[in-house]
mmCIF file of C-alpha atoms in Angstrom:
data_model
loop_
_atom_site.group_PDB
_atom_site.id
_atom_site.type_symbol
_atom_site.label_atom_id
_atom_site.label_comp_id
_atom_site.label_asym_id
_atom_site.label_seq_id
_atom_site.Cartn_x
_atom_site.Cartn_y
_atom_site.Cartn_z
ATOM 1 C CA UNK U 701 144.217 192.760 74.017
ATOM 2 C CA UNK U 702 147.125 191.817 76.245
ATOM 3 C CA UNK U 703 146.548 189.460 79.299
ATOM 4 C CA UNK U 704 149.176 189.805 81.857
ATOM 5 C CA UNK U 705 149.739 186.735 84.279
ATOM 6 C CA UNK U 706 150.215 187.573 87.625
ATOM 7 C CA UNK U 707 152.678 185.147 88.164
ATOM 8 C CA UNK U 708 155.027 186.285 85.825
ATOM 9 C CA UNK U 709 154.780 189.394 86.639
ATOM 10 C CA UNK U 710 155.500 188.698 90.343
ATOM 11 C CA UNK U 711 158.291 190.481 92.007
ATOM 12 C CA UNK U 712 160.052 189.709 94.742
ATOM 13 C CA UNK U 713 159.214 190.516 98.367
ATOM 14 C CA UNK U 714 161.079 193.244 99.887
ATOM 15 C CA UNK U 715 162.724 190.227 102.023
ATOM 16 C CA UNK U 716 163.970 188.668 99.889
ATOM 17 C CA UNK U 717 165.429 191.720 97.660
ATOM 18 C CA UNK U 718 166.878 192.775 101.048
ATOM 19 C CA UNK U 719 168.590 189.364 101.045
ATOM 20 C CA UNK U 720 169.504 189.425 97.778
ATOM 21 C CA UNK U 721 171.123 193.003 97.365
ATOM 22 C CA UNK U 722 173.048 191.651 101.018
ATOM 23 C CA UNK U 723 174.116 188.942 99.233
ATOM 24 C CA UNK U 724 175.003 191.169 95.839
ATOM 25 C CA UNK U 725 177.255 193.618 98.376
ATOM 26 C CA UNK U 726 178.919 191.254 100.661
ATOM 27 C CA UNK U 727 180.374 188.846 97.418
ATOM 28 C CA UNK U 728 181.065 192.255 95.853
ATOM 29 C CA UNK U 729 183.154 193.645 98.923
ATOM 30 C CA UNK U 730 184.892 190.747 99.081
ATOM 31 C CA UNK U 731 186.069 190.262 95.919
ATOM 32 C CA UNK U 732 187.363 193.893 96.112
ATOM 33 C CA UNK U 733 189.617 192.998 99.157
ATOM 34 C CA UNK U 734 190.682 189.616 98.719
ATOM 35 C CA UNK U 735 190.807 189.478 94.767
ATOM 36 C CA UNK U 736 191.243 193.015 93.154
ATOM 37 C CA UNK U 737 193.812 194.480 95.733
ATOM 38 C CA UNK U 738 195.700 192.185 96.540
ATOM 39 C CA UNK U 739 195.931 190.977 92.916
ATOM 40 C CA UNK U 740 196.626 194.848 91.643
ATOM 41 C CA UNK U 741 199.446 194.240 94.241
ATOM 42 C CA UNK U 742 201.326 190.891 92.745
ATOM 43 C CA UNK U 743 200.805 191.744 89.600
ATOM 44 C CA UNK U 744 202.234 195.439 90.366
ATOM 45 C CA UNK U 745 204.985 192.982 91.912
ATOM 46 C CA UNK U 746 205.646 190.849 88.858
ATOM 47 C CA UNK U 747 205.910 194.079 86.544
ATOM 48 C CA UNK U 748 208.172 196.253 88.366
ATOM 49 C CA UNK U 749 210.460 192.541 88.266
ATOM 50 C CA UNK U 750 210.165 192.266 84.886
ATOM 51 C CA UNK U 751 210.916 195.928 83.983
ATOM 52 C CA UNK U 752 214.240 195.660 86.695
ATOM 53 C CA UNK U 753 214.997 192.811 84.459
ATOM 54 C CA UNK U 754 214.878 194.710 80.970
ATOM 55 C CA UNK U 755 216.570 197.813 82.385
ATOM 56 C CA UNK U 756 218.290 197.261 85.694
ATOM 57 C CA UNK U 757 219.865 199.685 88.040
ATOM 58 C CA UNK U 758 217.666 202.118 86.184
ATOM 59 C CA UNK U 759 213.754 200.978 86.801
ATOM 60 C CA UNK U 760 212.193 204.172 88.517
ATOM 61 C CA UNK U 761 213.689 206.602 85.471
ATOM 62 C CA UNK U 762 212.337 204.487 83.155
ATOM 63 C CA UNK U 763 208.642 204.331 84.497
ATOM 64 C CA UNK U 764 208.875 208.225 85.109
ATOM 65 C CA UNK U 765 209.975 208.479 82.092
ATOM 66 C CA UNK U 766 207.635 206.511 79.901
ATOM 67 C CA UNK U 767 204.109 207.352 81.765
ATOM 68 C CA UNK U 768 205.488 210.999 81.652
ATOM 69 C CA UNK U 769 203.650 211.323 77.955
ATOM 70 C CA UNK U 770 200.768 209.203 78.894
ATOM 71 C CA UNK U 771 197.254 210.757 78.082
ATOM 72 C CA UNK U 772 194.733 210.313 79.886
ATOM 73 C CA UNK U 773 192.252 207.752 77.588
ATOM 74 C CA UNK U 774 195.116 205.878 76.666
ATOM 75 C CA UNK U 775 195.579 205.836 81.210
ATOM 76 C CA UNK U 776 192.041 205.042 81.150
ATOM 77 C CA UNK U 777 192.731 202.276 79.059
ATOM 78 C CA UNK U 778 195.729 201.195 80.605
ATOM 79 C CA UNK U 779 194.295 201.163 84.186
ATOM 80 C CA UNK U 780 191.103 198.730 83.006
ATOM 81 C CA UNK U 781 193.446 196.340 81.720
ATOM 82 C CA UNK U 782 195.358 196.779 84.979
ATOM 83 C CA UNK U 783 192.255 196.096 86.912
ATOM 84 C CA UNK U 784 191.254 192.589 84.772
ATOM 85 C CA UNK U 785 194.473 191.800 85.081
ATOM 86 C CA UNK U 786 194.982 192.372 88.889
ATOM 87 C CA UNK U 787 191.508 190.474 89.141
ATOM 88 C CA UNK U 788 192.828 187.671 87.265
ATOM 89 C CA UNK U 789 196.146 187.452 89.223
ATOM 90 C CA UNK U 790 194.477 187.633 92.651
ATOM 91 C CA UNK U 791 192.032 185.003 92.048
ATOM 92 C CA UNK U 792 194.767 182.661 90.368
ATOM 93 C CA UNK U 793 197.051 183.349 93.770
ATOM 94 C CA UNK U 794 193.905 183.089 96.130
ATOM 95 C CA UNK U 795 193.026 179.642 95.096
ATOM 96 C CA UNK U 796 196.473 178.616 95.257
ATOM 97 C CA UNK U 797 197.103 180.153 98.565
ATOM 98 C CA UNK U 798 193.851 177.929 99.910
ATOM 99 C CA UNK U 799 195.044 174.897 97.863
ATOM 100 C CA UNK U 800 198.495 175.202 100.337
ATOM 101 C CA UNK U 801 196.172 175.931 103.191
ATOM 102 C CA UNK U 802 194.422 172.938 102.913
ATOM 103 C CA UNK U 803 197.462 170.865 102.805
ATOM 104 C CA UNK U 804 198.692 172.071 106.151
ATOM 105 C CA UNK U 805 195.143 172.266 108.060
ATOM 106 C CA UNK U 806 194.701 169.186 109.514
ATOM 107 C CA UNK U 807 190.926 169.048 110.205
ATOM 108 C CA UNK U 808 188.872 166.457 112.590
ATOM 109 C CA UNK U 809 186.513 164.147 111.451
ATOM 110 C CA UNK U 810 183.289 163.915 111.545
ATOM 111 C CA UNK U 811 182.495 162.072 115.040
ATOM 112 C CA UNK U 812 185.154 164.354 116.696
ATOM 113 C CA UNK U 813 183.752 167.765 115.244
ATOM 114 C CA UNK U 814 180.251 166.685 116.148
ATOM 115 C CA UNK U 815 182.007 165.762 119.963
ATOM 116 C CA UNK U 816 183.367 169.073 120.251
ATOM 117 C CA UNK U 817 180.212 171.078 119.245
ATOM 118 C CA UNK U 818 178.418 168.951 121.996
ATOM 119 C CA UNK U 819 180.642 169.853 124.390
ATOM 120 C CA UNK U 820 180.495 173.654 123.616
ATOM 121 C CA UNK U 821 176.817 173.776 123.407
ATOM 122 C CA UNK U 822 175.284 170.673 125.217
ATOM 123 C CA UNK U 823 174.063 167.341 123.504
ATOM 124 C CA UNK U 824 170.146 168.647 123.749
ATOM 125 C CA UNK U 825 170.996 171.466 122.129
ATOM 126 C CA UNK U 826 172.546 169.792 119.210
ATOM 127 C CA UNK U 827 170.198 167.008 118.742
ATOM 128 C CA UNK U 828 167.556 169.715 118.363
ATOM 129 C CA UNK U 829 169.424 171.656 115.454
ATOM 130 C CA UNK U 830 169.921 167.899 113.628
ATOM 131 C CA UNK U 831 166.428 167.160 114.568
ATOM 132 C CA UNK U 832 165.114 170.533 112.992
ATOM 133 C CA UNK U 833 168.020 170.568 109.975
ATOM 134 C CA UNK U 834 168.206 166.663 109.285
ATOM 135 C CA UNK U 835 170.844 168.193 105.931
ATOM 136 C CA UNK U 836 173.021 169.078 108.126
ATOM 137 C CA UNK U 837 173.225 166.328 110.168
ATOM 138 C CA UNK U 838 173.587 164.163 107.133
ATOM 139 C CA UNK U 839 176.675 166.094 106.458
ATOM 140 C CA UNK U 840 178.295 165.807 109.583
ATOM 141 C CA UNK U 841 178.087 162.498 109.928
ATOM 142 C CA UNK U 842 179.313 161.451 107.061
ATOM 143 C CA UNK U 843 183.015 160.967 106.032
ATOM 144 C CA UNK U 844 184.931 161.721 102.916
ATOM 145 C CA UNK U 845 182.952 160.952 99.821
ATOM 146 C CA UNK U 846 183.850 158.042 97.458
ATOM 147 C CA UNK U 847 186.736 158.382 95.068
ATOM 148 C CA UNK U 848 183.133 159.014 91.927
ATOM 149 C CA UNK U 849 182.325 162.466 94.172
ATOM 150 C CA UNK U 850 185.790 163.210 95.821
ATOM 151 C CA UNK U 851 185.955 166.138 92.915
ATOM 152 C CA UNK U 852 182.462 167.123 92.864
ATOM 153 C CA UNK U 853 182.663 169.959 95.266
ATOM 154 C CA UNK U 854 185.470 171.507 96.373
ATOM 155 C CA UNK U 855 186.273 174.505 97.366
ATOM 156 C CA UNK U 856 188.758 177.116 99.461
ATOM 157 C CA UNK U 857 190.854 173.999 99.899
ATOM 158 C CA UNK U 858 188.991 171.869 101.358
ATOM 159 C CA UNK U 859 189.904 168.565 101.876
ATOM 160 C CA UNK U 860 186.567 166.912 103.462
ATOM 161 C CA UNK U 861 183.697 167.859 100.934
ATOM 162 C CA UNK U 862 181.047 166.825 103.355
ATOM 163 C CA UNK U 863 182.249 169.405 106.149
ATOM 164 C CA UNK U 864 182.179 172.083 103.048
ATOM 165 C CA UNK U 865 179.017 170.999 102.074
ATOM 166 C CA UNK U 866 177.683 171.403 105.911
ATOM 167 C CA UNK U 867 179.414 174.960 106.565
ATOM 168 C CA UNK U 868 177.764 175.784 103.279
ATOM 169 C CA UNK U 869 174.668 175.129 104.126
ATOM 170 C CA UNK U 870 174.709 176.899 107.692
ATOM 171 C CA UNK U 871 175.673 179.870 106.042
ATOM 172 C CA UNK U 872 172.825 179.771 103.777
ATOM 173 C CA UNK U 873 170.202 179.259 106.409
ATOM 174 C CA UNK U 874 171.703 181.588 108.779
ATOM 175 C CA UNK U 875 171.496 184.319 106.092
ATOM 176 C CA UNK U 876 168.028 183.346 105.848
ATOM 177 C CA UNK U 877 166.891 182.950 109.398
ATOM 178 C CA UNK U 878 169.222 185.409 111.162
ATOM 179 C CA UNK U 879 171.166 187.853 109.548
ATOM 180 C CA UNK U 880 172.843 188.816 112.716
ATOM 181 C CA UNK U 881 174.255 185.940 113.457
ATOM 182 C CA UNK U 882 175.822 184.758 110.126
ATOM 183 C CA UNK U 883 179.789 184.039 109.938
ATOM 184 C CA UNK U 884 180.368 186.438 107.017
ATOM 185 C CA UNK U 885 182.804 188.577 109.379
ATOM 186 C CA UNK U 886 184.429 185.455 109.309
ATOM 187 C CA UNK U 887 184.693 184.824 106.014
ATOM 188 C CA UNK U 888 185.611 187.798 104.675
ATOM 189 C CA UNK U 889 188.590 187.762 106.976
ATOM 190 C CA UNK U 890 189.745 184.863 106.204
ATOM 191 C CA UNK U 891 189.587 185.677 102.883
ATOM 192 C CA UNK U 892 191.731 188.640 102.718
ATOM 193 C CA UNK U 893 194.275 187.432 105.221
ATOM 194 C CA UNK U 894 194.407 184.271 102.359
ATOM 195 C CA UNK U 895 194.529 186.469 99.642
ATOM 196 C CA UNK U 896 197.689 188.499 100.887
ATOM 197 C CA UNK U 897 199.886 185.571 101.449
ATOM 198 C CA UNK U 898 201.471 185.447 97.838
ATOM 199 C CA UNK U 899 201.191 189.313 97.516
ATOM 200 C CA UNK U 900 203.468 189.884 100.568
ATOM 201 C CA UNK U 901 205.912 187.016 99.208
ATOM 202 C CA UNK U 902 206.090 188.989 96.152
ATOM 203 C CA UNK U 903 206.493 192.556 97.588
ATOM 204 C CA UNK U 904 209.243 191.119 99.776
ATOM 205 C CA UNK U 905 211.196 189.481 96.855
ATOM 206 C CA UNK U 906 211.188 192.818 94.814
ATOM 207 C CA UNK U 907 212.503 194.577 98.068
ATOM 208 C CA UNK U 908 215.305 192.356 98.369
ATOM 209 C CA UNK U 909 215.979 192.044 94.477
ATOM 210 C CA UNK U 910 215.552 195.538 93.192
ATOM 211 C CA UNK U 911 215.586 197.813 96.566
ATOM 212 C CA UNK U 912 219.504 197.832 96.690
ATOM 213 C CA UNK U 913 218.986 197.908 100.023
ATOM 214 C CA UNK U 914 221.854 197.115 102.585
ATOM 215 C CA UNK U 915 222.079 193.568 103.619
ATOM 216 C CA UNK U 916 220.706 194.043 107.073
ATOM 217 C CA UNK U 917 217.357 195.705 105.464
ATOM 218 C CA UNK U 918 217.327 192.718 102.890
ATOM 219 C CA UNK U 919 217.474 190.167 106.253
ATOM 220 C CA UNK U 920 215.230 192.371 107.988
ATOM 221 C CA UNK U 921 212.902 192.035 105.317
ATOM 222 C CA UNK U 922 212.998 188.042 104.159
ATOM 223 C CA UNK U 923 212.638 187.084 108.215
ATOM 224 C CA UNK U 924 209.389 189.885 108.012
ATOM 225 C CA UNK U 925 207.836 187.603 105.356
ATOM 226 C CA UNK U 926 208.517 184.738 107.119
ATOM 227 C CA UNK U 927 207.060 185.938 110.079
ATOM 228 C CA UNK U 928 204.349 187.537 108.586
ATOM 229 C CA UNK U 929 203.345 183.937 106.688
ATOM 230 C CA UNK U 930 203.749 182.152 110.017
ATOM 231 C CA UNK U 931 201.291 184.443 111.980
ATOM 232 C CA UNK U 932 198.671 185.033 108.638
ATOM 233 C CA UNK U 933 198.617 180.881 108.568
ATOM 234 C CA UNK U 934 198.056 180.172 112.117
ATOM 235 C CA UNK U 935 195.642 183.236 111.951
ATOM 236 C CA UNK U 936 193.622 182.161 108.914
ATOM 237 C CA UNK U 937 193.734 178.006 110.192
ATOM 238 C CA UNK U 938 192.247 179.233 113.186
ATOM 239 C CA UNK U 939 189.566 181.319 112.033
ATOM 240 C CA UNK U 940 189.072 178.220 109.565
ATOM 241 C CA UNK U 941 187.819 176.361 112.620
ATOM 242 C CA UNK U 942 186.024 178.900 114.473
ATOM 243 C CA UNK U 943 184.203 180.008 111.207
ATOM 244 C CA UNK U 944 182.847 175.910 111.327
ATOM 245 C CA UNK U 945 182.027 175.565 114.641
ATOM 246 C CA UNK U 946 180.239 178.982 114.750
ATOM 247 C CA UNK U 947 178.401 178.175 111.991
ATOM 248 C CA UNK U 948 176.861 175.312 113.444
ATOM 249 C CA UNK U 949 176.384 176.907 116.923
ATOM 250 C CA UNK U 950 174.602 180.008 115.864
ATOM 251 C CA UNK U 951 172.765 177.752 113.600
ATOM 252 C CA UNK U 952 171.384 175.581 116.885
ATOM 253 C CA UNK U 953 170.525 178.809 118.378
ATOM 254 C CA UNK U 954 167.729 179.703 115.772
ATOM 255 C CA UNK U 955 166.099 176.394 116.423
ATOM 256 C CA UNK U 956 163.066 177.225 118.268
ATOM 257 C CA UNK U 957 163.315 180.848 117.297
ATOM 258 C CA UNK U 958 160.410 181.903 116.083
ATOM 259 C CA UNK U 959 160.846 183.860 112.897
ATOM 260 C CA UNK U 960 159.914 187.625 112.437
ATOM 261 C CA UNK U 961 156.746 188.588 111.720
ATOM 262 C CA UNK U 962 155.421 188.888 108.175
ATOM 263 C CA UNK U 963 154.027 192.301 106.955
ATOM 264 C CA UNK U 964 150.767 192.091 106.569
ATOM 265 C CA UNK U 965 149.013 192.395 103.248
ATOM 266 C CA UNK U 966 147.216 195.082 102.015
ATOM 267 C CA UNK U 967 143.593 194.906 102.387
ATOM 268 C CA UNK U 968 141.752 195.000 99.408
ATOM 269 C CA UNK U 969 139.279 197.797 98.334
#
């Protein structure tokens, strides 16, 4: 005779699967648009350069010609590799495009971020999400670790771990308590607009290199990139700090909140 334990057996509440299959789609989507894509676009980038450089002046007769024959399981085939690959290349590029990000972002420290989210929302207001999250107020008013945990967690570039640490962990609880107000808008668009700064390098190179374009397209098209990198940084630096101070804010707005109700049980028979 077999004795099941309830507590094994225990499944989740349909909260928390709600939660989780949120959390399942929005990591998924976003890997789609800021890893996949743009990395299917690089690394179509870095191919059609290295097939101008095996057979140049001649690049689109040569693909036409060669995936002409093609079947379709060996184009199967060839289109998963493309995808690992792409997947591989666009989170290579991502982290390096946050890693130069994070060089360039100069971010305030601790006493003036706390200062500025006062000023935005009130001092009560603030002292009441510390008082009610005393984590996060740990992390806010601390400074950069010591050189044995400067490496310990790091992430999207960057630079003070204890800010990270804090955003991280308003995200978490706003997912929790409030759905509606999370930041994930937010951080899927900064994100993608990270994720296309190498890819748009890369198309712009092969336009210039192989378009055999005239010289005023090629200009047109190198002061495009540069224009396009100036506005995408500024753009993605900016959302940087409005994706931490929002966090924080919509954060102190659940204090006091009560939270929804809880189905009730089912009565027994």
């Amino acid at each position: 005779m077999v004795i099941f334990d309830r507590r094994i057996m225990s499944f989740p509440s349909p909260a928390a699967a709600a939660a989780m299959i949120r959390k399942l789609s929005f990591y998924s989507a976003v890997q789609a648009v800021s890893v996949v894509a743009p990395g299917l676009c690089a690394a179509t980038a870095g191919l059609a350069a290295l097939l101008h450089v095996q057979h140049p002046h001649r690049l689109w007769p040569y693909v036409v010609a060669e995936t002409a024959s093609i079947s379709t399981p060996l184009a199967i085939v060839l289109g998963m590799n493309l995808l690992a690959l792409s997947f591989i290349v666009g989170y290579i590029f991502r982290g390096l495009a946050f890693w130069m990000v994070g060089i360039i972002e100069k971010t305030p420290d601790s006493d003036e971020f706390t200062a500025q989210l006062k000023r935005i929302c009130g001092e009560q207001t603030i002292d009441n999400c510390f008082h009610a999250y005393p984590q996060l107020a740990h992390f806010l008013r601390n400074g950069e670790p010591d050189s044995a945990s400067r490496y310990l967690y790091r992430a999207a570039g960057h630079r003070n771990q204890y800010r990270l640490l804090a955003l991280d962990y308003c995200k978490d609880r706003l997912r929790e308590k409030s759905p509606i107000l999370a930041v994930d808008n937010n951080e899927a668009e900064i994100n993608l607009l990270t994720s296309c700064l190498f890819p748009v390098l890369f198309v712009s190179i092969d336009i210039i290199w192989i378009g055999d374009f005239p010289l005023a397209v090629n200009i047109l098209a190198a002061l495009g990139c540069a224009g396009t990198w100036v506005g995408m940084l500024q753009s993605i630096i900016r959302l940087r700090t409005t994706e931490s101070v929002s966090a924080v804010i919509n954060l102190a707005y659940t204090v006091g909140v009560p939270p929804p109700p809880r189905p009730l049980a089912p009565m027994a028979d």
